[in-house]
Amino acid sequence: QIQDVIPPDMPMVFLDRYAEDSRCDSVIIENYTAMYQGVTHLISLGHKKIGYISGLNGLSTTSERLNAYKAAMDAHGLYRNNLIREGTSMLRCAPAHVNSLLHEEKCTALVISNNVMTTEAMVQMLNAGIRPGKDVEILGYRDSDQPQYGLQHIHLIAQPTTLLGRAAGQQMLYRLSHPDAPVRQTVLQATFYPKGQFPL
């Protein structure tokens, strides 16, 4: 419990995370809708074996994105637990999962649930002579406003990172000047972009 380690009078804003029953403000990004749209789009292209690499277990963002994938797959009768691999949201976890999903499960499309793992998987496939967007469809994440090579070839879920930081700063300033105000949660929206439609 975070209440056990943080003094009750210390103002705090959760950024891109929330905790159940917390008395702290939060600024989060809603990913469920964009993830559901993205997976449904892959299905509309004819893909039936769509692998999924999740983020670190226990995070609210990991649960939200995974639940959206499961719901979209299940709505079309395609959900299979063996198509899911549990990642760590960090470097060096994607390669083994990509190999397993492509070569063992014979997936024709992959959903990679954060930007770090997306970039690593892209580099891995290019080094192996696999063309993302041609040999295998990818739905990945873009969490930065900086140019990132190769992402124009895949389907993307983009997060409003600049707005996220600005909203968190504004909420912290508000909390400092209104310490007794009710707990507030600000929700921003992630956006799904089909391949080639992200405004680079």
mmCIF file of C-alpha atoms in Angstrom:
data_model
loop_
_atom_site.group_PDB
_atom_site.id
_atom_site.type_symbol
_atom_site.label_atom_id
_atom_site.label_comp_id
_atom_site.label_asym_id
_atom_site.label_seq_id
_atom_site.Cartn_x
_atom_site.Cartn_y
_atom_site.Cartn_z
ATOM 1 C CA GLN A 1 0.000 0.000 0.000
ATOM 2 C CA ILE A 2 1.451 3.320 -1.082
ATOM 3 C CA GLN A 3 -0.282 4.993 1.866
ATOM 4 C CA ASP A 4 2.078 3.074 4.158
ATOM 5 C CA VAL A 5 5.205 4.738 2.754
ATOM 6 C CA ILE A 6 4.066 8.212 1.628
ATOM 7 C CA PRO A 7 3.221 10.861 4.270
ATOM 8 C CA PRO A 8 -0.490 11.743 4.097
ATOM 9 C CA ASP A 9 0.214 15.446 3.560
ATOM 10 C CA MET A 10 2.614 14.946 0.630
ATOM 11 C CA PRO A 11 1.023 16.002 -2.695
ATOM 12 C CA MET A 12 1.504 13.444 -5.433
ATOM 13 C CA VAL A 13 0.223 12.801 -8.950
ATOM 14 C CA PHE A 14 0.384 9.378 -10.584
ATOM 15 C CA LEU A 15 1.568 9.661 -14.185
ATOM 16 C CA ASP A 16 0.274 7.070 -16.682
ATOM 17 C CA ARG A 17 -0.618 4.761 -13.791
ATOM 18 C CA TYR A 18 -3.362 4.514 -11.251
ATOM 19 C CA ALA A 19 -3.723 2.570 -8.032
ATOM 20 C CA GLU A 20 -6.982 1.221 -6.668
ATOM 21 C CA ASP A 21 -8.307 3.058 -3.604
ATOM 22 C CA SER A 22 -5.508 5.627 -3.748
ATOM 23 C CA ARG A 23 -6.048 9.139 -2.417
ATOM 24 C CA CYS A 24 -3.630 10.522 -5.018
ATOM 25 C CA ASP A 25 -4.450 12.395 -8.212
ATOM 26 C CA SER A 26 -3.632 10.690 -11.492
ATOM 27 C CA VAL A 27 -3.209 11.574 -15.141
ATOM 28 C CA ILE A 28 -3.644 8.491 -17.294
ATOM 29 C CA ILE A 29 -4.025 7.510 -20.925
ATOM 30 C CA GLU A 30 -6.972 5.353 -21.944
ATOM 31 C CA ASN A 31 -5.604 2.644 -24.252
ATOM 32 C CA TYR A 32 -8.441 0.121 -24.359
ATOM 33 C CA THR A 33 -10.311 1.727 -27.257
ATOM 34 C CA ALA A 34 -7.231 2.198 -29.476
ATOM 35 C CA MET A 35 -5.974 -1.339 -28.786
ATOM 36 C CA TYR A 36 -9.390 -2.849 -29.547
ATOM 37 C CA GLN A 37 -9.570 -0.855 -32.794
ATOM 38 C CA GLY A 38 -6.062 -1.903 -33.785
ATOM 39 C CA VAL A 39 -6.591 -5.614 -33.202
ATOM 40 C CA THR A 40 -9.966 -5.470 -34.968
ATOM 41 C CA HIS A 41 -8.235 -3.809 -37.933
ATOM 42 C CA LEU A 42 -5.696 -6.649 -38.150
ATOM 43 C CA ILE A 43 -8.573 -9.125 -38.105
ATOM 44 C CA SER A 44 -10.319 -7.197 -40.898
ATOM 45 C CA LEU A 45 -7.174 -7.661 -43.006
ATOM 46 C CA GLY A 46 -7.650 -11.428 -42.745
ATOM 47 C CA HIS A 47 -5.277 -12.298 -39.907
ATOM 48 C CA LYS A 48 -6.423 -15.110 -37.651
ATOM 49 C CA LYS A 49 -3.261 -15.909 -35.687
ATOM 50 C CA ILE A 50 -2.336 -12.623 -34.044
ATOM 51 C CA GLY A 51 0.342 -12.914 -31.386
ATOM 52 C CA TYR A 52 0.553 -10.580 -28.421
ATOM 53 C CA ILE A 53 3.552 -9.495 -26.341
ATOM 54 C CA SER A 54 2.356 -7.962 -23.087
ATOM 55 C CA GLY A 55 4.041 -5.502 -20.787
ATOM 56 C CA LEU A 56 5.156 -6.061 -17.208
ATOM 57 C CA ASN A 57 2.584 -7.974 -15.193
ATOM 58 C CA GLY A 58 0.857 -6.018 -12.426
ATOM 59 C CA LEU A 59 0.748 -2.633 -14.152
ATOM 60 C CA SER A 60 -2.626 -1.035 -14.830
ATOM 61 C CA THR A 61 -1.542 -0.247 -18.390
ATOM 62 C CA THR A 62 -0.579 -3.880 -19.015
ATOM 63 C CA SER A 63 -3.963 -5.157 -17.853
ATOM 64 C CA GLU A 64 -5.927 -2.600 -19.865
ATOM 65 C CA ARG A 65 -4.128 -3.309 -23.144
ATOM 66 C CA LEU A 66 -4.206 -7.085 -22.715
ATOM 67 C CA ASN A 67 -7.912 -7.057 -21.881
ATOM 68 C CA ALA A 68 -8.629 -5.083 -25.055
ATOM 69 C CA TYR A 69 -6.656 -7.582 -27.175
ATOM 70 C CA LYS A 70 -8.482 -10.509 -25.592
ATOM 71 C CA ALA A 71 -11.882 -8.868 -26.108
ATOM 72 C CA ALA A 72 -11.241 -8.099 -29.784
ATOM 73 C CA MET A 73 -9.938 -11.588 -30.501
ATOM 74 C CA ASP A 74 -12.757 -13.239 -28.564
ATOM 75 C CA ALA A 75 -15.386 -11.171 -30.402
ATOM 76 C CA HIS A 76 -14.252 -12.870 -33.614
ATOM 77 C CA GLY A 77 -13.739 -16.344 -32.150
ATOM 78 C CA LEU A 78 -9.951 -16.090 -32.476
ATOM 79 C CA TYR A 79 -8.744 -15.853 -28.879
ATOM 80 C CA ARG A 80 -6.153 -18.460 -27.923
ATOM 81 C CA ASN A 81 -4.069 -18.245 -24.766
ATOM 82 C CA ASN A 82 -1.046 -19.762 -26.534
ATOM 83 C CA LEU A 83 -0.779 -16.607 -28.687
ATOM 84 C CA ILE A 84 0.151 -14.453 -25.665
ATOM 85 C CA ARG A 85 3.669 -13.954 -24.347
ATOM 86 C CA GLU A 86 4.421 -12.092 -21.116
ATOM 87 C CA GLY A 87 7.013 -9.359 -21.599
ATOM 88 C CA THR A 88 8.722 -7.011 -19.180
ATOM 89 C CA SER A 89 8.170 -3.676 -20.964
ATOM 90 C CA MET A 90 11.967 -3.378 -21.158
ATOM 91 C CA LEU A 91 14.789 -4.142 -23.569
ATOM 92 C CA ARG A 92 15.955 -7.683 -24.303
ATOM 93 C CA CYS A 93 12.604 -9.375 -23.720
ATOM 94 C CA ALA A 94 11.091 -9.117 -27.214
ATOM 95 C CA PRO A 95 13.433 -11.321 -29.318
ATOM 96 C CA ALA A 96 12.563 -14.678 -27.749
ATOM 97 C CA HIS A 97 8.848 -13.881 -27.846
ATOM 98 C CA VAL A 98 8.973 -12.721 -31.472
ATOM 99 C CA ASN A 99 10.765 -15.919 -32.508
ATOM 100 C CA SER A 100 8.296 -18.068 -30.595
ATOM 101 C CA LEU A 101 5.199 -16.395 -32.018
ATOM 102 C CA LEU A 102 6.453 -16.295 -35.610
ATOM 103 C CA HIS A 103 8.114 -19.696 -35.837
ATOM 104 C CA GLU A 104 6.286 -21.870 -33.313
ATOM 105 C CA GLU A 105 2.787 -20.406 -33.428
ATOM 106 C CA LYS A 106 3.030 -19.315 -37.097
ATOM 107 C CA CYS A 107 1.495 -15.913 -36.391
ATOM 108 C CA THR A 108 0.991 -13.644 -39.374
ATOM 109 C CA ALA A 109 0.581 -10.527 -37.233
ATOM 110 C CA LEU A 110 1.981 -9.363 -33.902
ATOM 111 C CA VAL A 111 0.714 -6.875 -31.345
ATOM 112 C CA ILE A 112 3.517 -5.393 -29.240
ATOM 113 C CA SER A 113 2.206 -3.488 -26.280
ATOM 114 C CA ASN A 114 4.768 -0.764 -25.628
ATOM 115 C CA ASN A 115 7.220 1.417 -27.523
ATOM 116 C CA VAL A 116 10.461 -0.065 -26.183
ATOM 117 C CA MET A 117 9.526 -3.612 -27.170
ATOM 118 C CA THR A 118 8.118 -2.404 -30.509
ATOM 119 C CA THR A 119 11.403 -0.765 -31.497
ATOM 120 C CA GLU A 120 13.440 -3.776 -30.372
ATOM 121 C CA ALA A 121 11.214 -6.192 -32.275
ATOM 122 C CA MET A 122 11.448 -4.056 -35.419
ATOM 123 C CA VAL A 123 15.265 -4.058 -35.309
ATOM 124 C CA GLN A 124 15.320 -7.810 -34.661
ATOM 125 C CA MET A 125 13.093 -8.588 -37.631
ATOM 126 C CA LEU A 126 14.966 -6.303 -40.013
ATOM 127 C CA ASN A 127 18.261 -7.912 -38.982
ATOM 128 C CA ALA A 128 16.720 -11.320 -39.707
ATOM 129 C CA GLY A 129 15.524 -10.231 -43.139
ATOM 130 C CA ILE A 130 11.865 -10.099 -42.067
ATOM 131 C CA ARG A 131 10.075 -7.030 -43.426
ATOM 132 C CA PRO A 132 7.624 -5.556 -40.902
ATOM 133 C CA GLY A 133 4.464 -4.517 -42.709
ATOM 134 C CA LYS A 134 5.115 -6.897 -45.598
ATOM 135 C CA ASP A 135 6.206 -10.300 -44.282
ATOM 136 C CA VAL A 136 4.373 -9.821 -40.992
ATOM 137 C CA GLU A 137 1.934 -7.144 -39.873
ATOM 138 C CA ILE A 138 2.811 -5.283 -36.679
ATOM 139 C CA LEU A 139 0.628 -3.256 -34.343
ATOM 140 C CA GLY A 140 2.994 -1.392 -32.049
ATOM 141 C CA TYR A 141 3.341 1.636 -29.837
ATOM 142 C CA ARG A 142 4.761 5.080 -30.372
ATOM 143 C CA ASP A 143 5.305 7.002 -27.124
ATOM 144 C CA SER A 144 7.566 9.793 -28.335
ATOM 145 C CA ASP A 145 7.101 12.880 -30.466
ATOM 146 C CA GLN A 146 10.595 12.352 -31.902
ATOM 147 C CA PRO A 147 11.016 10.784 -35.378
ATOM 148 C CA GLN A 148 11.448 7.013 -35.200
ATOM 149 C CA TYR A 149 12.700 5.196 -38.283
ATOM 150 C CA GLY A 150 10.574 2.432 -39.739
ATOM 151 C CA LEU A 151 7.347 3.074 -37.857
ATOM 152 C CA GLN A 152 5.646 4.247 -41.058
ATOM 153 C CA HIS A 153 5.578 0.580 -42.112
ATOM 154 C CA ILE A 154 3.485 -0.651 -39.182
ATOM 155 C CA HIS A 155 0.137 0.041 -37.537
ATOM 156 C CA LEU A 156 0.533 2.302 -34.519
ATOM 157 C CA ILE A 157 -1.050 3.248 -31.247
ATOM 158 C CA ALA A 158 0.202 6.721 -30.381
ATOM 159 C CA GLN A 159 0.089 8.192 -26.909
ATOM 160 C CA PRO A 160 -0.177 11.957 -26.287
ATOM 161 C CA THR A 161 3.027 12.166 -24.262
ATOM 162 C CA THR A 162 3.380 15.944 -24.469
ATOM 163 C CA LEU A 163 -0.180 16.432 -23.247
ATOM 164 C CA LEU A 164 0.423 13.844 -20.538
ATOM 165 C CA GLY A 165 3.384 15.752 -19.120
ATOM 166 C CA ARG A 166 1.598 19.091 -19.368
ATOM 167 C CA ALA A 167 -1.532 17.788 -17.649
ATOM 168 C CA ALA A 168 0.514 16.209 -14.859
ATOM 169 C CA GLY A 169 2.372 19.469 -14.243
ATOM 170 C CA GLN A 170 -0.865 21.435 -14.183
ATOM 171 C CA GLN A 171 -2.433 18.950 -11.784
ATOM 172 C CA MET A 172 0.557 19.101 -9.439
ATOM 173 C CA LEU A 173 0.408 22.903 -9.356
ATOM 174 C CA TYR A 174 -3.319 22.737 -8.670
ATOM 175 C CA ARG A 175 -2.796 20.206 -5.868
ATOM 176 C CA LEU A 176 -0.104 22.360 -4.240
ATOM 177 C CA SER A 177 -2.444 25.358 -4.159
ATOM 178 C CA HIS A 178 -5.567 23.314 -3.267
ATOM 179 C CA PRO A 179 -4.332 20.597 -0.886
ATOM 180 C CA ASP A 180 -7.835 19.758 0.357
ATOM 181 C CA ALA A 181 -9.542 19.487 -3.029
ATOM 182 C CA PRO A 182 -11.151 16.126 -3.926
ATOM 183 C CA VAL A 183 -8.944 13.545 -5.634
ATOM 184 C CA ARG A 184 -9.004 14.086 -9.385
ATOM 185 C CA GLN A 185 -8.257 11.788 -12.304
ATOM 186 C CA THR A 186 -7.541 13.203 -15.764
ATOM 187 C CA VAL A 187 -7.976 10.797 -18.673
ATOM 188 C CA LEU A 188 -6.338 11.347 -22.078
ATOM 189 C CA GLN A 189 -6.880 9.170 -25.151
ATOM 190 C CA ALA A 190 -4.461 7.028 -27.139
ATOM 191 C CA THR A 191 -5.104 6.956 -30.900
ATOM 192 C CA PHE A 192 -4.941 4.055 -33.358
ATOM 193 C CA TYR A 193 -3.382 4.786 -36.757
ATOM 194 C CA PRO A 194 -3.508 2.205 -39.571
ATOM 195 C CA LYS A 195 -0.237 1.659 -41.390
ATOM 196 C CA GLY A 196 0.968 4.724 -43.231
ATOM 197 C CA GLN A 197 -1.556 7.090 -41.701
ATOM 198 C CA PHE A 198 0.426 8.380 -38.731
ATOM 199 C CA PRO A 199 1.418 12.035 -39.404
ATOM 200 C CA LEU A 200 5.222 11.684 -39.270
#
